Amino acid sequence: MDRKSFLKTSLAGAAALAAASTGLLACTSQAPAGKKNDTRLHLSFQEGTAPGETLEEKLDFMEELGIEGFEPGGGSLASRVNEISQALSGRNIRVSAICAGFDGFILAREASVKASFDSTMRQIVRAAGELGSTGVIMVPAFNWQDEVGLPHTMETRDYLCEQLHSLGEFALSCGTTVILEPLNRREAFYLRLVSDAAAICRDADSAGVRCMGDFWHMQEETSDYAAFISAKDYLQHVHIASRGRRIMPGEDGEKDNYVEGFRALKEIGYPNFVSFECGCEGERASTVRAAVSLLREQWEQA
Ligand code: MG
């Protein structure tokens, strides 16, 4: 390239850059400070969260608190489709995500373990579709599965994306998705960051492969805000717990700050659920009520 064409290219580049930055300014100025964001907080409970002996009692408690989602475990879900549909009929609560429950794992080295994952996961995905669930949560490999799983190589990641593609397409055909959950390093080195899970979703290249963030495991992240922003449209579910001991939000006092994460969820217009996955130290009914109030306050602040 001679100097003349170099200058021409650079000038065109500079003009494009100037146009782009004007565009950027225009975009950011579309949301003036103080403008009310109307993205709503949709809370969900796992089956053990609400007090009550029976599913009906738990759902009554949830409905009274305005909880909109119910996250059952995936184990024996297929045999519970009627029970759950009937229990939710006529209520303002729907199934949110389904929490795992399959046998085996997707990166198993042994063919029989992988086959067991494939059949049980697909059975849960089918039931999840019948229940109108947002997706079935899965972890590619826990630390304890490393020695019986595929090595962490580039080939393994390619294989994971291929396998997820076909699983995602199957989930879509059932009207639902599969949701990758990053955990913390003590549980799963393989997948620890929300942005990495989102990149796997992109590379799996199926709208049926989505990811989530769990405020407990997100101790791995340097920023709750950046983590959710990086996942954006791939973000299908969120788990929440207190941030010191994984009990009810608020039971760890000052540590239980979700405002930055919530701000990101509001900015991306996150349409899905924030679901309780946690223990409880105090008296359950009052502790759960206090946790729900705390989250609603922090959502307002965000
Ligand atoms: Mg979780």
mmCIF file of N, CA, C and O in Angstrom, residues 93-183:
data_model
loop_
_atom_site.group_PDB
_atom_site.id
_atom_site.type_symbol
_atom_site.label_atom_id
_atom_site.label_comp_id
_atom_site.label_asym_id
_atom_site.label_seq_id
_atom_site.Cartn_x
_atom_site.Cartn_y
_atom_site.Cartn_z
ATOM 1 N N ILE A 93 -48.953 -18.624 39.031
ATOM 2 C CA ILE A 93 -47.592 -19.173 39.162
ATOM 3 C C ILE A 93 -47.401 -20.137 38.011
ATOM 4 O O ILE A 93 -48.292 -20.938 37.716
ATOM 5 N N ARG A 94 -46.224 -20.047 37.356
ATOM 6 C CA ARG A 94 -45.935 -21.035 36.318
ATOM 7 C C ARG A 94 -44.575 -21.668 36.578
ATOM 8 O O ARG A 94 -43.791 -21.161 37.385
ATOM 9 N N VAL A 95 -44.318 -22.759 35.886
ATOM 10 C CA VAL A 95 -43.026 -23.421 36.068
ATOM 11 C C VAL A 95 -41.941 -22.507 35.511
ATOM 12 O O VAL A 95 -42.073 -21.993 34.394
ATOM 13 N N SER A 96 -40.885 -22.273 36.290
ATOM 14 C CA SER A 96 -39.753 -21.478 35.779
ATOM 15 C C SER A 96 -38.798 -22.468 35.116
ATOM 16 O O SER A 96 -39.170 -23.115 34.141
ATOM 17 N N ALA A 97 -37.577 -22.602 35.629
ATOM 18 C CA ALA A 97 -36.669 -23.607 35.065
ATOM 19 C C ALA A 97 -36.845 -24.919 35.822
ATOM 20 O O ALA A 97 -37.482 -24.969 36.873
ATOM 21 N N ILE A 98 -36.260 -25.989 35.273
ATOM 22 C CA ILE A 98 -36.231 -27.282 35.951
ATOM 23 C C ILE A 98 -34.797 -27.488 36.416
ATOM 24 O O ILE A 98 -33.844 -27.321 35.635
ATOM 25 N N CYS A 99 -34.624 -27.863 37.680
ATOM 26 C CA CYS A 99 -33.271 -28.006 38.211
ATOM 27 C C CYS A 99 -32.741 -29.439 38.023
ATOM 28 O O CYS A 99 -33.102 -30.351 38.762
ATOM 29 N N ALA A 100 -31.906 -29.589 36.988
ATOM 30 C CA ALA A 100 -31.144 -30.818 36.719
ATOM 31 C C ALA A 100 -31.959 -32.107 36.920
ATOM 32 O O ALA A 100 -33.050 -32.222 36.406
ATOM 33 N N GLY A 101 -31.396 -33.100 37.633
ATOM 34 C CA GLY A 101 -32.125 -34.336 37.923
ATOM 35 C C GLY A 101 -31.793 -35.502 37.007
ATOM 36 O O GLY A 101 -32.314 -36.604 37.192
ATOM 37 N N PHE A 102 -30.908 -35.281 36.023
ATOM 38 C CA PHE A 102 -30.556 -36.365 35.078
ATOM 39 C C PHE A 102 -29.454 -37.244 35.658
ATOM 40 O O PHE A 102 -28.791 -36.884 36.634
ATOM 41 N N ASP A 103 -29.238 -38.411 35.020
ATOM 42 C CA ASP A 103 -28.125 -39.300 35.387
ATOM 43 C C ASP A 103 -26.970 -39.042 34.430
ATOM 44 O O ASP A 103 -27.169 -38.555 33.323
ATOM 45 N N GLY A 104 -25.770 -39.441 34.837
ATOM 46 C CA GLY A 104 -24.596 -39.293 33.972
ATOM 47 C C GLY A 104 -24.265 -37.836 33.724
ATOM 48 O O GLY A 104 -24.778 -36.941 34.417
ATOM 49 N N PHE A 105 -23.426 -37.562 32.722
ATOM 50 C CA PHE A 105 -23.110 -36.173 32.364
ATOM 51 C C PHE A 105 -22.625 -36.113 30.925
ATOM 52 O O PHE A 105 -22.188 -37.111 30.359
ATOM 53 N N ILE A 106 -22.742 -34.911 30.357
ATOM 54 C CA ILE A 106 -22.538 -34.763 28.914
ATOM 55 C C ILE A 106 -21.089 -35.027 28.484
ATOM 56 O O ILE A 106 -20.851 -35.443 27.356
ATOM 57 N N LEU A 107 -20.115 -34.800 29.382
ATOM 58 C CA LEU A 107 -18.711 -35.006 29.013
ATOM 59 C C LEU A 107 -18.148 -36.324 29.540
ATOM 60 O O LEU A 107 -16.934 -36.482 29.690
ATOM 61 N N ALA A 108 -19.028 -37.291 29.810
ATOM 62 C CA ALA A 108 -18.569 -38.591 30.316
ATOM 63 C C ALA A 108 -17.719 -39.302 29.263
ATOM 64 O O ALA A 108 -18.041 -39.291 28.075
ATOM 65 N N ARG A 109 -16.627 -39.919 29.721
ATOM 66 C CA ARG A 109 -15.759 -40.677 28.813
ATOM 67 C C ARG A 109 -16.395 -42.031 28.462
ATOM 68 O O ARG A 109 -16.315 -42.508 27.347
ATOM 69 N N GLU A 110 -17.033 -42.624 29.486
ATOM 70 C CA GLU A 110 -17.622 -43.954 29.287
ATOM 71 C C GLU A 110 -18.958 -43.865 28.531
ATOM 72 O O GLU A 110 -19.842 -43.092 28.908
ATOM 73 N N ALA A 111 -19.067 -44.695 27.483
ATOM 74 C CA ALA A 111 -20.250 -44.631 26.611
ATOM 75 C C ALA A 111 -21.558 -44.864 27.373
ATOM 76 O O ALA A 111 -22.562 -44.193 27.101
ATOM 77 N N SER A 112 -21.549 -45.787 28.340
ATOM 78 C CA SER A 112 -22.802 -46.090 29.043
ATOM 79 C C SER A 112 -23.248 -44.903 29.909
ATOM 80 O O SER A 112 -24.453 -44.653 30.056
ATOM 81 N N VAL A 113 -22.277 -44.178 30.462
ATOM 82 C CA VAL A 113 -22.615 -43.006 31.305
ATOM 83 C C VAL A 113 -23.171 -41.881 30.426
ATOM 84 O O VAL A 113 -24.143 -41.210 30.768
ATOM 85 N N LYS A 114 -22.557 -41.706 29.252
ATOM 86 C CA LYS A 114 -23.041 -40.681 28.306
ATOM 87 C C LYS A 114 -24.446 -41.054 27.815
ATOM 88 O O LYS A 114 -25.331 -40.185 27.711
ATOM 89 N N ALA A 115 -24.667 -42.350 27.532
ATOM 90 C CA ALA A 115 -25.978 -42.797 27.054
ATOM 91 C C ALA A 115 -27.040 -42.564 28.121
ATOM 92 O O ALA A 115 -28.177 -42.177 27.819
ATOM 93 N N SER A 116 -26.652 -42.757 29.362
ATOM 94 C CA SER A 116 -27.570 -42.544 30.469
ATOM 95 C C SER A 116 -27.934 -41.056 30.566
ATOM 96 O O SER A 116 -29.103 -40.698 30.785
ATOM 97 N N PHE A 117 -26.941 -40.184 30.363
ATOM 98 C CA PHE A 117 -27.218 -38.736 30.336
ATOM 99 C C PHE A 117 -28.200 -38.426 29.210
ATOM 100 O O PHE A 117 -29.215 -37.768 29.413
ATOM 101 N N ASP A 118 -27.875 -38.919 28.007
ATOM 102 C CA ASP A 118 -28.700 -38.602 26.832
ATOM 103 C C ASP A 118 -30.158 -38.997 27.042
ATOM 104 O O ASP A 118 -31.070 -38.220 26.741
ATOM 105 N N SER A 119 -30.389 -40.201 27.566
ATOM 106 C CA SER A 119 -31.782 -40.641 27.678
ATOM 107 C C SER A 119 -32.503 -39.940 28.821
ATOM 108 O O SER A 119 -33.639 -39.476 28.652
ATOM 109 N N THR A 120 -31.852 -39.816 29.991
ATOM 110 C CA THR A 120 -32.576 -39.197 31.123
ATOM 111 C C THR A 120 -32.752 -37.695 30.898
ATOM 112 O O THR A 120 -33.801 -37.131 31.223
ATOM 113 N N MET A 121 -31.749 -37.041 30.311
ATOM 114 C CA MET A 121 -31.868 -35.590 30.057
ATOM 115 C C MET A 121 -33.000 -35.320 29.071
ATOM 116 O O MET A 121 -33.809 -34.409 29.266
ATOM 117 N N ARG A 122 -33.075 -36.131 28.020
ATOM 118 C CA ARG A 122 -34.132 -35.907 27.021
ATOM 119 C C ARG A 122 -35.525 -36.161 27.615
ATOM 120 O O ARG A 122 -36.497 -35.492 27.255
ATOM 121 N N GLN A 123 -35.594 -37.120 28.518
ATOM 122 C CA GLN A 123 -36.874 -37.382 29.186
ATOM 123 C C GLN A 123 -37.309 -36.161 30.021
ATOM 124 O O GLN A 123 -38.473 -35.757 29.999
ATOM 125 N N ILE A 124 -36.357 -35.560 30.715
ATOM 126 C CA ILE A 124 -36.669 -34.376 31.536
ATOM 127 C C ILE A 124 -37.020 -33.188 30.635
ATOM 128 O O ILE A 124 -37.965 -32.440 30.905
ATOM 129 N N VAL A 125 -36.274 -33.028 29.544
ATOM 130 C CA VAL A 125 -36.522 -31.920 28.609
ATOM 131 C C VAL A 125 -37.945 -32.035 28.035
ATOM 132 O O VAL A 125 -38.671 -31.040 27.932
ATOM 133 N N ARG A 126 -38.341 -33.270 27.697
ATOM 134 C CA ARG A 126 -39.694 -33.478 27.153
ATOM 135 C C ARG A 126 -40.751 -33.038 28.187
ATOM 136 O O ARG A 126 -41.690 -32.323 27.864
ATOM 137 N N ALA A 127 -40.562 -33.467 29.431
ATOM 138 C CA ALA A 127 -41.517 -33.095 30.497
ATOM 139 C C ALA A 127 -41.488 -31.586 30.735
ATOM 140 O O ALA A 127 -42.532 -30.961 30.958
ATOM 141 N N ALA A 128 -40.287 -30.995 30.660
ATOM 142 C CA ALA A 128 -40.149 -29.538 30.849
ATOM 143 C C ALA A 128 -40.953 -28.799 29.788
ATOM 144 O O ALA A 128 -41.614 -27.798 30.078
ATOM 145 N N GLY A 129 -40.907 -29.298 28.551
ATOM 146 C CA GLY A 129 -41.681 -28.692 27.465
ATOM 147 C C GLY A 129 -43.175 -28.776 27.743
ATOM 148 O O GLY A 129 -43.909 -27.803 27.569
ATOM 149 N N GLU A 130 -43.616 -29.927 28.230
ATOM 150 C CA GLU A 130 -45.048 -30.103 28.531
ATOM 151 C C GLU A 130 -45.500 -29.141 29.623
ATOM 152 O O GLU A 130 -46.647 -28.711 29.654
ATOM 153 N N LEU A 131 -44.588 -28.826 30.535
ATOM 154 C CA LEU A 131 -44.928 -27.925 31.646
ATOM 155 C C LEU A 131 -44.721 -26.451 31.294
ATOM 156 O O LEU A 131 -44.918 -25.573 32.127
ATOM 157 N N GLY A 132 -44.258 -26.173 30.067
ATOM 158 C CA GLY A 132 -44.028 -24.779 29.659
ATOM 159 C C GLY A 132 -42.841 -24.142 30.360
ATOM 160 O O GLY A 132 -42.800 -22.923 30.559
ATOM 161 N N SER A 133 -41.872 -24.959 30.745
ATOM 162 C CA SER A 133 -40.702 -24.452 31.475
ATOM 163 C C SER A 133 -39.767 -23.650 30.574
ATOM 164 O O SER A 133 -39.678 -23.893 29.369
ATOM 165 N N THR A 134 -39.017 -22.711 31.185
ATOM 166 C CA THR A 134 -38.041 -21.921 30.417
ATOM 167 C C THR A 134 -36.834 -22.768 30.016
ATOM 168 O O THR A 134 -36.126 -22.418 29.083
ATOM 169 N N GLY A 135 -36.567 -23.877 30.739
ATOM 170 C CA GLY A 135 -35.437 -24.724 30.357
ATOM 171 C C GLY A 135 -35.000 -25.657 31.472
ATOM 172 O O GLY A 135 -35.470 -25.546 32.606
ATOM 173 N N VAL A 136 -34.108 -26.573 31.123
ATOM 174 C CA VAL A 136 -33.577 -27.535 32.100
ATOM 175 C C VAL A 136 -32.116 -27.181 32.398
ATOM 176 O O VAL A 136 -31.284 -27.117 31.486
ATOM 177 N N ILE A 137 -31.841 -26.968 33.672
ATOM 178 C CA ILE A 137 -30.497 -26.557 34.100
ATOM 179 C C ILE A 137 -29.537 -27.744 34.069
ATOM 180 O O ILE A 137 -29.880 -28.836 34.528
ATOM 181 N N MET A 138 -28.332 -27.502 33.542
ATOM 182 C CA MET A 138 -27.323 -28.577 33.527
ATOM 183 C C MET A 138 -25.920 -28.021 33.725
ATOM 184 O O MET A 138 -25.624 -26.879 33.404
ATOM 185 N N VAL A 139 -25.063 -28.865 34.311
ATOM 186 C CA VAL A 139 -23.646 -28.539 34.514
ATOM 187 C C VAL A 139 -22.864 -29.520 33.625
ATOM 188 O O VAL A 139 -23.117 -30.721 33.697
ATOM 189 N N PRO A 140 -21.941 -29.025 32.776
ATOM 190 C CA PRO A 140 -21.235 -29.955 31.871
ATOM 191 C C PRO A 140 -20.389 -30.996 32.609
ATOM 192 O O PRO A 140 -20.367 -32.155 32.216
ATOM 193 N N ALA A 141 -19.702 -30.586 33.683
ATOM 194 C CA ALA A 141 -18.887 -31.541 34.451
ATOM 195 C C ALA A 141 -18.526 -30.948 35.805
ATOM 196 O O ALA A 141 -18.015 -29.836 35.884
ATOM 197 N N PHE A 142 -18.807 -31.699 36.861
ATOM 198 C CA PHE A 142 -18.374 -31.317 38.210
ATOM 199 C C PHE A 142 -16.918 -31.748 38.397
ATOM 200 O O PHE A 142 -16.446 -32.657 37.701
ATOM 201 N N ASN A 143 -16.221 -31.161 39.357
ATOM 202 C CA ASN A 143 -14.821 -31.546 39.623
ATOM 203 C C ASN A 143 -14.692 -33.049 39.864
ATOM 204 O O ASN A 143 -13.770 -33.684 39.377
ATOM 205 N N TRP A 144 -15.633 -33.610 40.614
ATOM 206 C CA TRP A 144 -15.531 -35.039 40.941
ATOM 207 C C TRP A 144 -15.742 -35.926 39.720
ATOM 208 O O TRP A 144 -15.404 -37.104 39.737
ATOM 209 N N GLN A 145 -16.275 -35.335 38.640
ATOM 210 C CA GLN A 145 -16.473 -36.128 37.411
ATOM 211 C C GLN A 145 -15.276 -36.011 36.466
ATOM 212 O O GLN A 145 -15.211 -36.719 35.462
ATOM 213 N N ASP A 146 -14.319 -35.139 36.797
ATOM 214 C CA ASP A 146 -13.187 -34.902 35.900
ATOM 215 C C ASP A 146 -12.428 -36.171 35.558
ATOM 216 O O ASP A 146 -12.067 -36.415 34.416
ATOM 217 N N GLU A 147 -12.179 -36.999 36.582
ATOM 218 C CA GLU A 147 -11.352 -38.175 36.309
ATOM 219 C C GLU A 147 -12.057 -39.224 35.460
ATOM 220 O O GLU A 147 -11.402 -40.075 34.865
ATOM 221 N N VAL A 148 -13.373 -39.152 35.385
ATOM 222 C CA VAL A 148 -14.102 -40.101 34.534
ATOM 223 C C VAL A 148 -14.651 -39.410 33.281
ATOM 224 O O VAL A 148 -15.398 -40.003 32.514
ATOM 225 N N GLY A 149 -14.250 -38.155 33.099
ATOM 226 C CA GLY A 149 -14.744 -37.401 31.945
ATOM 227 C C GLY A 149 -13.665 -37.147 30.911
ATOM 228 O O GLY A 149 -12.518 -37.570 31.070
ATOM 229 N N LEU A 150 -14.040 -36.457 29.860
ATOM 230 C CA LEU A 150 -13.091 -36.137 28.799
ATOM 231 C C LEU A 150 -12.117 -35.071 29.292
ATOM 232 O O LEU A 150 -12.479 -34.236 30.118
ATOM 233 N N PRO A 151 -10.860 -35.093 28.798
ATOM 234 C CA PRO A 151 -9.888 -34.088 29.240
ATOM 235 C C PRO A 151 -10.294 -32.686 28.768
ATOM 236 O O PRO A 151 -11.036 -32.559 27.784
ATOM 237 N N HIS A 152 -9.842 -31.674 29.471
ATOM 238 C CA HIS A 152 -10.228 -30.307 29.117
ATOM 239 C C HIS A 152 -9.377 -29.788 27.959
ATOM 240 O O HIS A 152 -8.439 -29.031 28.156
ATOM 241 N N THR A 153 -9.687 -30.206 26.768
ATOM 242 C CA THR A 153 -8.923 -29.767 25.593
ATOM 243 C C THR A 153 -9.840 -29.017 24.643
ATOM 244 O O THR A 153 -11.061 -28.972 24.848
ATOM 245 N N MET A 154 -9.248 -28.482 23.601
ATOM 246 C CA MET A 154 -10.007 -27.785 22.567
ATOM 247 C C MET A 154 -11.007 -28.754 21.918
ATOM 248 O O MET A 154 -12.148 -28.383 21.634
ATOM 249 N N GLU A 155 -10.550 -30.001 21.720
ATOM 250 C CA GLU A 155 -11.433 -31.009 21.106
ATOM 251 C C GLU A 155 -12.659 -31.251 21.990
ATOM 252 O O GLU A 155 -13.768 -31.442 21.497
ATOM 253 N N THR A 156 -12.437 -31.233 23.299
ATOM 254 C CA THR A 156 -13.569 -31.460 24.213
ATOM 255 C C THR A 156 -14.579 -30.321 24.106
ATOM 256 O O THR A 156 -15.791 -30.546 24.110
ATOM 257 N N ARG A 157 -14.060 -29.109 23.987
ATOM 258 C CA ARG A 157 -14.994 -27.980 23.873
ATOM 259 C C ARG A 157 -15.785 -28.083 22.565
ATOM 260 O O ARG A 157 -16.989 -27.851 22.533
ATOM 261 N N ASP A 158 -15.113 -28.431 21.484
ATOM 262 C CA ASP A 158 -15.815 -28.602 20.202
ATOM 263 C C ASP A 158 -16.881 -29.686 20.320
ATOM 264 O O ASP A 158 -18.005 -29.532 19.840
ATOM 265 N N TYR A 159 -16.499 -30.787 20.981
ATOM 266 C CA TYR A 159 -17.439 -31.897 21.177
ATOM 267 C C TYR A 159 -18.631 -31.424 22.013
ATOM 268 O O TYR A 159 -19.786 -31.725 21.694
ATOM 269 N N LEU A 160 -18.361 -30.662 23.084
ATOM 270 C CA LEU A 160 -19.434 -30.144 23.937
ATOM 271 C C LEU A 160 -20.402 -29.292 23.111
ATOM 272 O O LEU A 160 -21.624 -29.441 23.224
ATOM 273 N N CYS A 161 -19.854 -28.416 22.269
ATOM 274 C CA CYS A 161 -20.710 -27.545 21.454
ATOM 275 C C CYS A 161 -21.562 -28.362 20.481
ATOM 276 O O CYS A 161 -22.753 -28.073 20.308
ATOM 277 N N GLU A 162 -20.966 -29.391 19.881
ATOM 278 C CA GLU A 162 -21.726 -30.266 18.961
ATOM 279 C C GLU A 162 -22.866 -30.964 19.692
ATOM 280 O O GLU A 162 -24.002 -31.007 19.233
ATOM 281 N N GLN A 163 -22.512 -31.539 20.847
ATOM 282 C CA GLN A 163 -23.512 -32.262 21.637
ATOM 283 C C GLN A 163 -24.623 -31.323 22.106
ATOM 284 O O GLN A 163 -25.799 -31.689 22.097
ATOM 285 N N LEU A 164 -24.227 -30.126 22.529
ATOM 286 C CA LEU A 164 -25.220 -29.148 22.985
ATOM 287 C C LEU A 164 -26.109 -28.707 21.833
ATOM 288 O O LEU A 164 -27.299 -28.453 22.017
ATOM 289 N N HIS A 165 -25.516 -28.606 20.651
ATOM 290 C CA HIS A 165 -26.322 -28.199 19.493
ATOM 291 C C HIS A 165 -27.487 -29.179 19.302
ATOM 292 O O HIS A 165 -28.640 -28.769 19.197
ATOM 293 N N SER A 166 -27.172 -30.469 19.302
ATOM 294 C CA SER A 166 -28.264 -31.420 19.046
ATOM 295 C C SER A 166 -29.242 -31.462 20.221
ATOM 296 O O SER A 166 -30.460 -31.560 20.025
ATOM 297 N N LEU A 167 -28.726 -31.345 21.439
ATOM 298 C CA LEU A 167 -29.618 -31.305 22.609
ATOM 299 C C LEU A 167 -30.496 -30.049 22.572
ATOM 300 O O LEU A 167 -31.696 -30.099 22.870
ATOM 301 N N GLY A 168 -29.894 -28.925 22.190
ATOM 302 C CA GLY A 168 -30.631 -27.656 22.106
ATOM 303 C C GLY A 168 -31.735 -27.720 21.055
ATOM 304 O O GLY A 168 -32.854 -27.240 21.277
ATOM 305 N N GLU A 169 -31.425 -28.333 19.912
ATOM 306 C CA GLU A 169 -32.435 -28.448 18.852
ATOM 307 C C GLU A 169 -33.582 -29.356 19.320
ATOM 308 O O GLU A 169 -34.747 -29.096 19.038
ATOM 309 N N PHE A 170 -33.216 -30.414 20.054
ATOM 310 C CA PHE A 170 -34.249 -31.301 20.607
ATOM 311 C C PHE A 170 -35.131 -30.514 21.594
ATOM 312 O O PHE A 170 -36.368 -30.597 21.558
ATOM 313 N N ALA A 171 -34.487 -29.736 22.469
ATOM 314 C CA ALA A 171 -35.234 -28.945 23.465
ATOM 315 C C ALA A 171 -36.189 -27.976 22.758
ATOM 316 O O ALA A 171 -37.346 -27.831 23.171
ATOM 317 N N LEU A 172 -35.704 -27.332 21.701
ATOM 318 C CA LEU A 172 -36.560 -26.391 20.955
ATOM 319 C C LEU A 172 -37.783 -27.115 20.392
ATOM 320 O O LEU A 172 -38.897 -26.576 20.426
ATOM 321 N N SER A 173 -37.557 -28.339 19.891
ATOM 322 C CA SER A 173 -38.680 -29.097 19.326
ATOM 323 C C SER A 173 -39.697 -29.454 20.414
ATOM 324 O O SER A 173 -40.857 -29.735 20.132
ATOM 325 N N CYS A 174 -39.257 -29.436 21.666
ATOM 326 C CA CYS A 174 -40.164 -29.702 22.804
ATOM 327 C C CYS A 174 -40.721 -28.395 23.378
ATOM 328 O O CYS A 174 -41.460 -28.403 24.363
ATOM 329 N N GLY A 175 -40.306 -27.259 22.819
ATOM 330 C CA GLY A 175 -40.803 -25.962 23.294
ATOM 331 C C GLY A 175 -40.057 -25.433 24.499
ATOM 332 O O GLY A 175 -40.563 -24.600 25.247
ATOM 333 N N THR A 176 -38.819 -25.907 24.724
ATOM 334 C CA THR A 176 -38.062 -25.418 25.875
ATOM 335 C C THR A 176 -36.577 -25.294 25.509
ATOM 336 O O THR A 176 -36.242 -25.245 24.319
ATOM 337 N N THR A 177 -35.702 -25.196 26.499
ATOM 338 C CA THR A 177 -34.262 -25.033 26.246
ATOM 339 C C THR A 177 -33.473 -25.862 27.260
ATOM 340 O O THR A 177 -34.047 -26.434 28.189
ATOM 341 N N VAL A 178 -32.146 -25.910 27.063
ATOM 342 C CA VAL A 178 -31.257 -26.400 28.113
ATOM 343 C C VAL A 178 -30.429 -25.201 28.576
ATOM 344 O O VAL A 178 -30.082 -24.337 27.773
ATOM 345 N N ILE A 179 -30.153 -25.151 29.880
ATOM 346 C CA ILE A 179 -29.534 -23.960 30.473
ATOM 347 C C ILE A 179 -28.226 -24.349 31.168
ATOM 348 O O ILE A 179 -28.243 -25.093 32.158
ATOM 349 N N LEU A 180 -27.112 -23.831 30.662
ATOM 350 C CA LEU A 180 -25.806 -24.130 31.268
ATOM 351 C C LEU A 180 -25.624 -23.314 32.532
ATOM 352 O O LEU A 180 -25.788 -22.091 32.516
ATOM 353 N N GLU A 181 -25.247 -23.983 33.619
ATOM 354 C CA GLU A 181 -25.018 -23.260 34.867
ATOM 355 C C GLU A 181 -23.536 -23.277 35.240
ATOM 356 O O GLU A 181 -22.986 -24.332 35.551
ATOM 357 N N PRO A 182 -22.874 -22.106 35.241
ATOM 358 C CA PRO A 182 -21.502 -22.045 35.739
ATOM 359 C C PRO A 182 -21.521 -22.154 37.263
ATOM 360 O O PRO A 182 -22.400 -21.588 37.913
ATOM 361 N N LEU A 183 -20.584 -22.888 37.829
ATOM 362 C CA LEU A 183 -20.482 -23.021 39.292
ATOM 363 C C LEU A 183 -19.173 -22.382 39.745
ATOM 364 O O LEU A 183 -18.429 -21.836 38.942
#
